[in-house]
Amino acid sequence: MNTYGLGGKVAVITGGASGIGRACAHTLARSGADISIWDLDRGGLDLVIKELEDYDYRVHSAVVDVSDSAVVDAAMQDVLDTLGHVDIAVCNAGIGGAAASSADYTDEQWRQVTGVNLDGVFFTQRAAIRAMRHGGRGGSIINMASVLGSVGFASASAYTAAKHGVVGLTQVAAWECAADQIRINAVGPGFIRTPLLDDNLDQETLDVLAGQHALQRLGEAAEVAELVAWLASDGASFATGTFYPIDGGYLAR
Ligand code: NAP
């Protein structure tokens, strides 16, 4: 259990009530950061805040739909008003979406997935860049892509396209923001045991997916949070514009 020396920093985490976002809240708070967690799920946010009550940190939370840019901008302003500045943004909120072939994917299914997984990351990243520039302290933005930001997966066209898009928007913004000392990276988890997987897939499918990783298992959200916390830290001072898989060897085939 590493800590990453994040005392004095403020971190915004979207999708912070569950899975990888919740694990990031734990790891960043344990490393000393003040935390603002955003999610659709008010009850889930309250549970995470209760889990973190032993840490010596300040907390802010907000019910935010990341696919609504006005709501995202208002929430970022509320973080500035409450916690003073923003140093870290983990643009993590995402959904799995429908499983259907590219020929059968409906407009509504496409827009639902890309609205959260692509638009939502772009809107949160944009609000974070503006907040970090205003603060003049630099910062680190970590965008949650997936191994499917690098390769395809049948029946997941919108998800795969959105995650490839997340890698692209990360690379562009990293160049645009380097002079402001704002580093921007994308993380590419393999298949991770979270409600996103557990609620949608049966055990047989989970076992098949586990076998597609060199380590022959699914990942844990806390393992992804370790990479996120490193990218957030000053130890990652030369890391920007890069896609970092954390995938148990999934992409190494
Ligand atoms: P999760 O356990 O379902 O957590 C995602 C959280 O985001 C949920 O609390 C969800 O709320 C929230 N959320 C959904 N739509 C939102 C919106 N429009 N605005 C704000 N919050 C929203 O999923 P996870 O597995 O931790 O996934 C987190 C991220 O990692 C996603 O971007 C996902 O694509 C990515 N990822 C996951 C895996 C994996 O295998 N689990 C692998 C690669 C990448 P509700 O529960 O109320 O919908």
PDB file of C-alpha atoms and ligand atoms in Angstrom:
ATOM      1  CA  MET A   1       0.000   0.000   0.000  1.00  0.00           C
ATOM      2  CA  ASN A   2       1.915   3.004  -1.305  1.00  0.00           C
ATOM      3  CA  THR A   3       1.186   6.609  -0.572  1.00  0.00           C
ATOM      4  CA  TYR A   4       2.055   9.190  -3.152  1.00  0.00           C
ATOM      5  CA  GLY A   5       2.708  12.436  -1.296  1.00  0.00           C
ATOM      6  CA  LEU A   6      -0.403  14.307  -2.395  1.00  0.00           C
ATOM      7  CA  GLY A   7      -0.767  16.503   0.702  1.00  0.00           C
ATOM      8  CA  GLY A   8      -1.991  20.010  -0.161  1.00  0.00           C
ATOM      9  CA  LYS A   9      -3.455  18.887  -3.492  1.00  0.00           C
ATOM     10  CA  VAL A  10      -7.152  18.828  -4.423  1.00  0.00           C
ATOM     11  CA  ALA A  11      -8.423  15.964  -6.584  1.00  0.00           C
ATOM     12  CA  VAL A  12     -11.705  15.754  -8.500  1.00  0.00           C
ATOM     13  CA  ILE A  13     -12.825  12.191  -9.264  1.00  0.00           C
ATOM     14  CA  THR A  14     -15.834  11.507 -11.490  1.00  0.00           C
ATOM     15  CA  GLY A  15     -17.731   8.257 -11.066  1.00  0.00           C
ATOM     16  CA  GLY A  16     -16.342   8.296  -7.535  1.00  0.00           C
ATOM     17  CA  ALA A  17     -19.158   6.337  -5.889  1.00  0.00           C
ATOM     18  CA  SER A  18     -18.245   2.937  -7.320  1.00  0.00           C
ATOM     19  CA  GLY A  19     -15.561   0.675  -8.721  1.00  0.00           C
ATOM     20  CA  ILE A  20     -12.377   2.294 -10.000  1.00  0.00           C
ATOM     21  CA  GLY A  21     -13.450   5.834  -9.023  1.00  0.00           C
ATOM     22  CA  ARG A  22     -14.156   4.734  -5.466  1.00  0.00           C
ATOM     23  CA  ALA A  23     -10.758   3.005  -5.301  1.00  0.00           C
ATOM     24  CA  CYS A  24      -9.103   6.188  -6.588  1.00  0.00           C
ATOM     25  CA  ALA A  25     -10.849   8.186  -3.845  1.00  0.00           C
ATOM     26  CA  HIS A  26      -9.380   5.800  -1.255  1.00  0.00           C
ATOM     27  CA  THR A  27      -5.842   5.851  -2.667  1.00  0.00           C
ATOM     28  CA  LEU A  28      -5.691   9.605  -3.257  1.00  0.00           C
ATOM     29  CA  ALA A  29      -7.170  10.416   0.170  1.00  0.00           C
ATOM     30  CA  ARG A  30      -4.732   7.967   1.811  1.00  0.00           C
ATOM     31  CA  SER A  31      -1.970   9.852  -0.006  1.00  0.00           C
ATOM     32  CA  GLY A  32      -3.089  13.125   1.583  1.00  0.00           C
ATOM     33  CA  ALA A  33      -5.184  14.767  -1.151  1.00  0.00           C
ATOM     34  CA  ASP A  34      -8.406  16.616  -0.501  1.00  0.00           C
ATOM     35  CA  ILE A  35     -11.111  14.979  -2.576  1.00  0.00           C
ATOM     36  CA  SER A  36     -14.147  16.051  -4.562  1.00  0.00           C
ATOM     37  CA  ILE A  37     -16.130  13.029  -5.715  1.00  0.00           C
ATOM     38  CA  TRP A  38     -18.816  13.319  -8.372  1.00  0.00           C
ATOM     39  CA  ASP A  39     -21.363  10.715  -9.382  1.00  0.00           C
ATOM     40  CA  LEU A  40     -25.007  10.209 -10.313  1.00  0.00           C
ATOM     41  CA  ASP A  41     -25.494   8.138  -7.175  1.00  0.00           C
ATOM     42  CA  ARG A  42     -25.979  10.298  -4.043  1.00  0.00           C
ATOM     43  CA  GLY A  43     -26.262   7.291  -1.740  1.00  0.00           C
ATOM     44  CA  GLY A  44     -23.049   5.812  -3.144  1.00  0.00           C
ATOM     45  CA  LEU A  45     -21.190   9.086  -2.639  1.00  0.00           C
ATOM     46  CA  ASP A  46     -22.311   9.214   1.000  1.00  0.00           C
ATOM     47  CA  LEU A  47     -21.090   5.643   1.561  1.00  0.00           C
ATOM     48  CA  VAL A  48     -17.640   6.459   0.137  1.00  0.00           C
ATOM     49  CA  ILE A  49     -17.393   9.566   2.321  1.00  0.00           C
ATOM     50  CA  LYS A  50     -18.211   7.383   5.344  1.00  0.00           C
ATOM     51  CA  GLU A  51     -15.533   4.840   4.317  1.00  0.00           C
ATOM     52  CA  LEU A  52     -12.957   7.652   4.190  1.00  0.00           C
ATOM     53  CA  GLU A  53     -13.834   9.310   7.481  1.00  0.00           C
ATOM     54  CA  ASP A  54     -10.613   8.180   9.198  1.00  0.00           C
ATOM     55  CA  TYR A  55      -8.413  10.120   6.762  1.00  0.00           C
ATOM     56  CA  ASP A  56      -7.275  13.629   7.607  1.00  0.00           C
ATOM     57  CA  TYR A  57      -8.596  15.385   4.522  1.00  0.00           C
ATOM     58  CA  ARG A  58     -11.284  17.734   3.262  1.00  0.00           C
ATOM     59  CA  VAL A  59     -14.100  16.300   1.201  1.00  0.00           C
ATOM     60  CA  HIS A  60     -16.592  17.716  -1.264  1.00  0.00           C
ATOM     61  CA  SER A  61     -19.141  15.742  -3.225  1.00  0.00           C
ATOM     62  CA  ALA A  62     -21.665  16.494  -5.931  1.00  0.00           C
ATOM     63  CA  VAL A  63     -24.339  14.740  -7.939  1.00  0.00           C
ATOM     64  CA  VAL A  64     -23.084  15.379 -11.466  1.00  0.00           C
ATOM     65  CA  ASP A  65     -24.040  13.948 -14.842  1.00  0.00           C
ATOM     66  CA  VAL A  66     -20.758  14.317 -16.721  1.00  0.00           C
ATOM     67  CA  SER A  67     -22.559  14.264 -20.068  1.00  0.00           C
ATOM     68  CA  ASP A  68     -24.079  17.684 -19.222  1.00  0.00           C
ATOM     69  CA  SER A  69     -21.372  20.331 -19.673  1.00  0.00           C
ATOM     70  CA  ALA A  70     -23.275  23.040 -17.779  1.00  0.00           C
ATOM     71  CA  VAL A  71     -23.559  20.766 -14.750  1.00  0.00           C
ATOM     72  CA  VAL A  72     -19.866  19.857 -15.005  1.00  0.00           C
ATOM     73  CA  ASP A  73     -18.819  23.527 -15.196  1.00  0.00           C
ATOM     74  CA  ALA A  74     -20.998  24.449 -12.208  1.00  0.00           C
ATOM     75  CA  ALA A  75     -19.604  21.566 -10.151  1.00  0.00           C
ATOM     76  CA  MET A  76     -15.999  22.567 -10.955  1.00  0.00           C
ATOM     77  CA  GLN A  77     -16.765  26.139  -9.849  1.00  0.00           C
ATOM     78  CA  ASP A  78     -18.260  24.763  -6.629  1.00  0.00           C
ATOM     79  CA  VAL A  79     -15.043  22.798  -5.989  1.00  0.00           C
ATOM     80  CA  LEU A  80     -13.004  26.002  -6.462  1.00  0.00           C
ATOM     81  CA  ASP A  81     -15.316  27.907  -4.120  1.00  0.00           C
ATOM     82  CA  THR A  82     -15.192  25.128  -1.499  1.00  0.00           C
ATOM     83  CA  LEU A  83     -11.648  23.708  -1.668  1.00  0.00           C
ATOM     84  CA  GLY A  84      -9.815  26.662  -3.272  1.00  0.00           C
ATOM     85  CA  HIS A  85      -8.064  25.033  -6.231  1.00  0.00           C
ATOM     86  CA  VAL A  86      -7.917  21.913  -8.389  1.00  0.00           C
ATOM     87  CA  ASP A  87      -4.640  20.016  -8.888  1.00  0.00           C
ATOM     88  CA  ILE A  88      -5.779  16.554  -9.997  1.00  0.00           C
ATOM     89  CA  ALA A  89      -8.749  15.446 -12.107  1.00  0.00           C
ATOM     90  CA  VAL A  90      -9.589  11.791 -12.630  1.00  0.00           C
ATOM     91  CA  CYS A  91     -12.069  11.779 -15.533  1.00  0.00           C
ATOM     92  CA  ASN A  92     -13.338   8.292 -14.815  1.00  0.00           C
ATOM     93  CA  ALA A  93     -17.147   8.127 -14.989  1.00  0.00           C
ATOM     94  CA  GLY A  94     -18.254   5.662 -17.638  1.00  0.00           C
ATOM     95  CA  ILE A  95     -20.814   3.076 -18.629  1.00  0.00           C
ATOM     96  CA  GLY A  96     -20.617  -0.213 -20.491  1.00  0.00           C
ATOM     97  CA  GLY A  97     -23.571   0.310 -22.799  1.00  0.00           C
ATOM     98  CA  ALA A  98     -25.449  -2.149 -24.937  1.00  0.00           C
ATOM     99  CA  ALA A  99     -23.792  -5.252 -26.366  1.00  0.00           C
ATOM    100  CA  ALA A 100     -24.773  -5.350 -30.039  1.00  0.00           C
ATOM    101  CA  SER A 101     -23.036  -5.620 -33.382  1.00  0.00           C
ATOM    102  CA  SER A 102     -22.061  -2.467 -35.261  1.00  0.00           C
ATOM    103  CA  ALA A 103     -24.819  -3.195 -37.785  1.00  0.00           C
ATOM    104  CA  ASP A 104     -27.456  -3.319 -35.054  1.00  0.00           C
ATOM    105  CA  TYR A 105     -26.302  -0.530 -32.737  1.00  0.00           C
ATOM    106  CA  THR A 106     -29.087   2.062 -32.487  1.00  0.00           C
ATOM    107  CA  ASP A 107     -28.620   5.834 -32.545  1.00  0.00           C
ATOM    108  CA  GLU A 108     -29.841   6.012 -28.974  1.00  0.00           C
ATOM    109  CA  GLN A 109     -27.400   3.336 -27.749  1.00  0.00           C
ATOM    110  CA  TRP A 110     -24.511   5.043 -29.563  1.00  0.00           C
ATOM    111  CA  ARG A 111     -25.336   8.474 -28.125  1.00  0.00           C
ATOM    112  CA  GLN A 112     -25.819   7.133 -24.608  1.00  0.00           C
ATOM    113  CA  VAL A 113     -22.358   5.544 -24.486  1.00  0.00           C
ATOM    114  CA  THR A 114     -20.448   8.269 -26.311  1.00  0.00           C
ATOM    115  CA  GLY A 115     -22.327  10.938 -24.327  1.00  0.00           C
ATOM    116  CA  VAL A 116     -20.906   9.663 -21.045  1.00  0.00           C
ATOM    117  CA  ASN A 117     -17.633   7.970 -22.046  1.00  0.00           C
ATOM    118  CA  LEU A 118     -16.396  10.518 -24.608  1.00  0.00           C
ATOM    119  CA  ASP A 119     -18.328  13.779 -24.150  1.00  0.00           C
ATOM    120  CA  GLY A 120     -18.211  13.363 -20.364  1.00  0.00           C
ATOM    121  CA  VAL A 121     -14.437  12.956 -20.308  1.00  0.00           C
ATOM    122  CA  PHE A 122     -13.995  15.899 -22.681  1.00  0.00           C
ATOM    123  CA  PHE A 123     -16.282  18.167 -20.607  1.00  0.00           C
ATOM    124  CA  THR A 124     -14.565  17.227 -17.336  1.00  0.00           C
ATOM    125  CA  GLN A 125     -11.089  17.589 -18.819  1.00  0.00           C
ATOM    126  CA  ARG A 126     -12.030  21.015 -20.258  1.00  0.00           C
ATOM    127  CA  ALA A 127     -13.379  22.261 -16.933  1.00  0.00           C
ATOM    128  CA  ALA A 128     -10.285  20.930 -15.140  1.00  0.00           C
ATOM    129  CA  ILE A 129      -7.889  22.620 -17.584  1.00  0.00           C
ATOM    130  CA  ARG A 130      -9.676  25.951 -17.067  1.00  0.00           C
ATOM    131  CA  ALA A 131      -9.609  25.550 -13.271  1.00  0.00           C
ATOM    132  CA  MET A 132      -5.927  24.547 -13.266  1.00  0.00           C
ATOM    133  CA  ARG A 133      -4.949  27.430 -15.556  1.00  0.00           C
ATOM    134  CA  HIS A 134      -6.852  29.818 -13.285  1.00  0.00           C
ATOM    135  CA  GLY A 135      -4.978  28.454 -10.266  1.00  0.00           C
ATOM    136  CA  GLY A 136      -1.591  28.742 -11.978  1.00  0.00           C
ATOM    137  CA  ARG A 137      -0.246  25.713 -10.044  1.00  0.00           C
ATOM    138  CA  GLY A 138      -0.094  23.224 -12.929  1.00  0.00           C
ATOM    139  CA  GLY A 139      -1.831  19.910 -12.426  1.00  0.00           C
ATOM    140  CA  SER A 140      -2.388  16.345 -13.527  1.00  0.00           C
ATOM    141  CA  ILE A 141      -5.402  15.046 -15.446  1.00  0.00           C
ATOM    142  CA  ILE A 142      -5.952  11.297 -15.714  1.00  0.00           C
ATOM    143  CA  ASN A 143      -8.526  10.177 -18.276  1.00  0.00           C
ATOM    144  CA  MET A 144      -9.987   6.698 -17.845  1.00  0.00           C
ATOM    145  CA  ALA A 145      -9.747   4.883 -21.171  1.00  0.00           C
ATOM    146  CA  SER A 146      -9.506   1.083 -21.368  1.00  0.00           C
ATOM    147  CA  VAL A 147      -7.551  -1.567 -23.199  1.00  0.00           C
ATOM    148  CA  LEU A 148     -10.375  -0.962 -25.683  1.00  0.00           C
ATOM    149  CA  GLY A 149      -8.778   2.445 -26.286  1.00  0.00           C
ATOM    150  CA  SER A 150      -6.149   0.489 -28.176  1.00  0.00           C
ATOM    151  CA  VAL A 151      -7.821  -2.597 -29.689  1.00  0.00           C
ATOM    152  CA  GLY A 152     -11.319  -3.639 -30.725  1.00  0.00           C
ATOM    153  CA  PHE A 153     -13.902  -5.834 -28.994  1.00  0.00           C
ATOM    154  CA  ALA A 154     -16.875  -7.343 -30.817  1.00  0.00           C
ATOM    155  CA  SER A 155     -20.297  -5.986 -29.769  1.00  0.00           C
ATOM    156  CA  ALA A 156     -18.796  -2.871 -28.166  1.00  0.00           C
ATOM    157  CA  SER A 157     -18.514  -0.369 -31.012  1.00  0.00           C
ATOM    158  CA  ALA A 158     -19.587   2.742 -29.116  1.00  0.00           C
ATOM    159  CA  TYR A 159     -17.532   1.862 -26.032  1.00  0.00           C
ATOM    160  CA  THR A 160     -14.438   1.077 -28.123  1.00  0.00           C
ATOM    161  CA  ALA A 161     -14.806   4.204 -30.261  1.00  0.00           C
ATOM    162  CA  ALA A 162     -15.279   6.372 -27.170  1.00  0.00           C
ATOM    163  CA  LYS A 163     -12.211   4.910 -25.453  1.00  0.00           C
ATOM    164  CA  HIS A 164     -10.068   5.395 -28.585  1.00  0.00           C
ATOM    165  CA  GLY A 165     -11.388   8.970 -28.591  1.00  0.00           C
ATOM    166  CA  VAL A 166     -10.346   9.440 -24.977  1.00  0.00           C
ATOM    167  CA  VAL A 167      -6.773   8.505 -25.895  1.00  0.00           C
ATOM    168  CA  GLY A 168      -6.855  11.026 -28.756  1.00  0.00           C
ATOM    169  CA  LEU A 169      -8.249  13.915 -26.757  1.00  0.00           C
ATOM    170  CA  THR A 170      -5.647  13.171 -24.081  1.00  0.00           C
ATOM    171  CA  GLN A 171      -2.779  13.426 -26.570  1.00  0.00           C
ATOM    172  CA  VAL A 172      -4.064  16.714 -28.013  1.00  0.00           C
ATOM    173  CA  ALA A 173      -4.618  18.374 -24.659  1.00  0.00           C
ATOM    174  CA  ALA A 174      -1.233  17.208 -23.334  1.00  0.00           C
ATOM    175  CA  TRP A 175       0.476  19.241 -26.054  1.00  0.00           C
ATOM    176  CA  GLU A 176      -1.814  22.212 -25.535  1.00  0.00           C
ATOM    177  CA  CYS A 177      -1.313  22.322 -21.766  1.00  0.00           C
ATOM    178  CA  ALA A 178       2.363  21.415 -21.336  1.00  0.00           C
ATOM    179  CA  ALA A 179       3.397  25.070 -21.068  1.00  0.00           C
ATOM    180  CA  ASP A 180       0.974  25.441 -18.140  1.00  0.00           C
ATOM    181  CA  GLN A 181       2.670  22.506 -16.345  1.00  0.00           C
ATOM    182  CA  ILE A 182      -0.562  20.527 -16.682  1.00  0.00           C
ATOM    183  CA  ARG A 183       0.197  16.872 -17.467  1.00  0.00           C
ATOM    184  CA  ILE A 184      -2.554  14.812 -19.108  1.00  0.00           C
ATOM    185  CA  ASN A 185      -2.487  11.034 -19.478  1.00  0.00           C
ATOM    186  CA  ALA A 186      -4.888   8.198 -20.224  1.00  0.00           C
ATOM    187  CA  VAL A 187      -5.109   4.930 -18.306  1.00  0.00           C
ATOM    188  CA  GLY A 188      -6.127   1.674 -19.980  1.00  0.00           C
ATOM    189  CA  PRO A 189      -7.400  -0.933 -17.535  1.00  0.00           C
ATOM    190  CA  GLY A 190      -7.913  -4.510 -18.606  1.00  0.00           C
ATOM    191  CA  PHE A 191     -11.083  -6.147 -17.313  1.00  0.00           C
ATOM    192  CA  ILE A 192     -11.494  -5.116 -13.685  1.00  0.00           C
ATOM    193  CA  ARG A 193     -13.853  -6.579 -11.090  1.00  0.00           C
ATOM    194  CA  THR A 194     -16.283  -3.735 -10.458  1.00  0.00           C
ATOM    195  CA  PRO A 195     -20.084  -3.399 -10.529  1.00  0.00           C
ATOM    196  CA  LEU A 196     -19.762  -2.420 -14.227  1.00  0.00           C
ATOM    197  CA  LEU A 197     -18.644  -6.008 -14.938  1.00  0.00           C
ATOM    198  CA  ASP A 198     -20.300  -7.921 -12.093  1.00  0.00           C
ATOM    199  CA  ASP A 199     -23.770  -6.448 -12.720  1.00  0.00           C
ATOM    200  CA  ASN A 200     -23.727  -7.153 -16.463  1.00  0.00           C
ATOM    201  CA  LEU A 201     -21.864 -10.444 -16.998  1.00  0.00           C
ATOM    202  CA  ASP A 202     -22.402 -14.000 -15.730  1.00  0.00           C
ATOM    203  CA  GLN A 203     -19.651 -16.014 -14.049  1.00  0.00           C
ATOM    204  CA  GLU A 204     -18.907 -18.032 -17.178  1.00  0.00           C
ATOM    205  CA  THR A 205     -18.250 -14.853 -19.188  1.00  0.00           C
ATOM    206  CA  LEU A 206     -16.115 -13.411 -16.383  1.00  0.00           C
ATOM    207  CA  ASP A 207     -14.019 -16.606 -16.400  1.00  0.00           C
ATOM    208  CA  VAL A 208     -13.508 -16.377 -20.171  1.00  0.00           C
ATOM    209  CA  LEU A 209     -12.443 -12.741 -19.850  1.00  0.00           C
ATOM    210  CA  ALA A 210     -10.056 -13.585 -17.012  1.00  0.00           C
ATOM    211  CA  GLY A 211      -8.351 -16.122 -19.296  1.00  0.00           C
ATOM    212  CA  GLN A 212      -7.615 -13.407 -21.864  1.00  0.00           C
ATOM    213  CA  HIS A 213      -5.134 -11.760 -19.472  1.00  0.00           C
ATOM    214  CA  ALA A 214      -1.588 -13.143 -19.161  1.00  0.00           C
ATOM    215  CA  LEU A 215      -2.061 -13.161 -15.384  1.00  0.00           C
ATOM    216  CA  GLN A 216      -5.194 -15.340 -15.862  1.00  0.00           C
ATOM    217  CA  ARG A 217      -7.371 -13.200 -13.632  1.00  0.00           C
ATOM    218  CA  LEU A 218      -9.402 -10.020 -13.640  1.00  0.00           C
ATOM    219  CA  GLY A 219      -7.838  -6.905 -12.154  1.00  0.00           C
ATOM    220  CA  GLU A 220      -8.826  -5.147  -8.958  1.00  0.00           C
ATOM    221  CA  ALA A 221      -9.934  -1.513  -8.847  1.00  0.00           C
ATOM    222  CA  ALA A 222      -7.259  -0.779  -6.247  1.00  0.00           C
ATOM    223  CA  GLU A 223      -4.564  -1.910  -8.716  1.00  0.00           C
ATOM    224  CA  VAL A 224      -5.761   0.682 -11.234  1.00  0.00           C
ATOM    225  CA  ALA A 225      -5.882   3.334  -8.508  1.00  0.00           C
ATOM    226  CA  GLU A 226      -2.163   2.788  -7.810  1.00  0.00           C
ATOM    227  CA  LEU A 227      -1.321   3.852 -11.394  1.00  0.00           C
ATOM    228  CA  VAL A 228      -3.724   6.791 -11.202  1.00  0.00           C
ATOM    229  CA  ALA A 229      -2.140   7.980  -7.952  1.00  0.00           C
ATOM    230  CA  TRP A 230       1.362   7.733  -9.422  1.00  0.00           C
ATOM    231  CA  LEU A 231       0.287   9.756 -12.469  1.00  0.00           C
ATOM    232  CA  ALA A 232      -1.246  12.319 -10.113  1.00  0.00           C
ATOM    233  CA  SER A 233       1.962  12.617  -8.119  1.00  0.00           C
ATOM    234  CA  ASP A 234       5.059  14.747  -8.679  1.00  0.00           C
ATOM    235  CA  GLY A 235       6.942  11.460  -9.199  1.00  0.00           C
ATOM    236  CA  ALA A 236       5.353  11.329 -12.660  1.00  0.00           C
ATOM    237  CA  SER A 237       6.775  14.734 -13.626  1.00  0.00           C
ATOM    238  CA  PHE A 238       7.958  13.560 -17.085  1.00  0.00           C
ATOM    239  CA  ALA A 239       4.742  11.676 -17.912  1.00  0.00           C
ATOM    240  CA  THR A 240       2.347  13.400 -20.248  1.00  0.00           C
ATOM    241  CA  GLY A 241       0.383  12.589 -23.395  1.00  0.00           C
ATOM    242  CA  THR A 242       0.736   8.845 -22.891  1.00  0.00           C
ATOM    243  CA  PHE A 243      -1.691   5.932 -22.780  1.00  0.00           C
ATOM    244  CA  TYR A 244      -0.813   3.639 -19.879  1.00  0.00           C
ATOM    245  CA  PRO A 245      -2.352   0.166 -20.042  1.00  0.00           C
ATOM    246  CA  ILE A 246      -2.737  -1.596 -16.701  1.00  0.00           C
ATOM    247  CA  ASP A 247      -4.045  -4.849 -17.946  1.00  0.00           C
ATOM    248  CA  GLY A 248      -2.447  -8.000 -16.572  1.00  0.00           C
ATOM    249  CA  GLY A 249      -0.903  -8.587 -19.997  1.00  0.00           C
ATOM    250  CA  TYR A 250      -4.158  -8.328 -22.009  1.00  0.00           C
ATOM    251  CA  LEU A 251      -2.526  -6.245 -24.771  1.00  0.00           C
ATOM    252  CA  ALA A 252       0.693  -8.263 -24.764  1.00  0.00           C
ATOM    253  CA  ARG A 253      -0.668 -10.997 -27.056  1.00  0.00           C
TER     254      ARG A 253
HETATM  255  P1  NAP B   1     -18.716   1.348 -12.091  1.00  0.00           P
HETATM  256  O1  NAP B   1     -18.336   0.508 -10.921  1.00  0.00           O
HETATM  257  O2  NAP B   1     -20.024   1.129 -12.753  1.00  0.00           O
HETATM  258  O3  NAP B   1     -18.550   2.871 -11.669  1.00  0.00           O
HETATM  259  C1  NAP B   1     -18.845   3.910 -12.548  1.00  0.00           C
HETATM  260  C2  NAP B   1     -19.507   5.015 -11.778  1.00  0.00           C
HETATM  261  O4  NAP B   1     -19.753   6.090 -12.715  1.00  0.00           O
HETATM  262  C3  NAP B   1     -20.864   4.600 -11.206  1.00  0.00           C
HETATM  263  O5  NAP B   1     -20.992   5.040  -9.876  1.00  0.00           O
HETATM  264  C4  NAP B   1     -21.839   5.286 -12.128  1.00  0.00           C
HETATM  265  O6  NAP B   1     -23.057   5.630 -11.497  1.00  0.00           O
HETATM  266  C5  NAP B   1     -21.078   6.535 -12.492  1.00  0.00           C
HETATM  267  N1  NAP B   1     -21.629   7.158 -13.683  1.00  0.00           N
HETATM  268  C6  NAP B   1     -22.206   6.562 -14.766  1.00  0.00           C
HETATM  269  N2  NAP B   1     -22.644   7.480 -15.628  1.00  0.00           N
HETATM  270  C7  NAP B   1     -22.337   8.685 -15.099  1.00  0.00           C
HETATM  271  C8  NAP B   1     -22.552  10.006 -15.516  1.00  0.00           C
HETATM  272  N3  NAP B   1     -23.188  10.293 -16.675  1.00  0.00           N
HETATM  273  N4  NAP B   1     -22.098  11.016 -14.725  1.00  0.00           N
HETATM  274  C9  NAP B   1     -21.498  10.747 -13.564  1.00  0.00           C
HETATM  275  N5  NAP B   1     -21.277   9.516 -13.100  1.00  0.00           N
HETATM  276  C10 NAP B   1     -21.697   8.489 -13.866  1.00  0.00           C
HETATM  277  O7  NAP B   1     -17.645   1.192 -13.270  1.00  0.00           O
HETATM  278  P2  NAP B   1     -16.045   1.003 -13.254  1.00  0.00           P
HETATM  279  O8  NAP B   1     -15.759  -0.356 -13.732  1.00  0.00           O
HETATM  280  O9  NAP B   1     -15.457   1.486 -11.973  1.00  0.00           O
HETATM  281  O10 NAP B   1     -15.664   1.989 -14.450  1.00  0.00           O
HETATM  282  C11 NAP B   1     -15.042   3.236 -14.233  1.00  0.00           C
HETATM  283  C12 NAP B   1     -14.339   3.623 -15.521  1.00  0.00           C
HETATM  284  O11 NAP B   1     -13.353   2.645 -15.836  1.00  0.00           O
HETATM  285  C13 NAP B   1     -15.262   3.714 -16.736  1.00  0.00           C
HETATM  286  O12 NAP B   1     -14.868   4.802 -17.546  1.00  0.00           O
HETATM  287  C14 NAP B   1     -14.988   2.404 -17.453  1.00  0.00           C
HETATM  288  O13 NAP B   1     -15.250   2.498 -18.844  1.00  0.00           O
HETATM  289  C15 NAP B   1     -13.518   2.238 -17.167  1.00  0.00           C
HETATM  290  N6  NAP B   1     -13.036   0.870 -17.330  1.00  0.00           N
HETATM  291  C16 NAP B   1     -13.587  -0.148 -16.594  1.00  0.00           C
HETATM  292  C17 NAP B   1     -13.126  -1.444 -16.795  1.00  0.00           C
HETATM  293  C18 NAP B   1     -13.685  -2.621 -16.047  1.00  0.00           C
HETATM  294  O14 NAP B   1     -13.399  -3.769 -16.457  1.00  0.00           O
HETATM  295  N7  NAP B   1     -14.431  -2.433 -14.963  1.00  0.00           N
HETATM  296  C19 NAP B   1     -12.108  -1.692 -17.728  1.00  0.00           C
HETATM  297  C20 NAP B   1     -11.585  -0.629 -18.451  1.00  0.00           C
HETATM  298  C21 NAP B   1     -12.054   0.654 -18.231  1.00  0.00           C
HETATM  299  P3  NAP B   1     -24.315   4.642 -11.654  1.00  0.00           P
HETATM  300  O15 NAP B   1     -23.905   3.362 -10.998  1.00  0.00           O
HETATM  301  O16 NAP B   1     -25.399   5.381 -10.947  1.00  0.00           O
HETATM  302  O17 NAP B   1     -24.525   4.492 -13.139  1.00  0.00           O
END
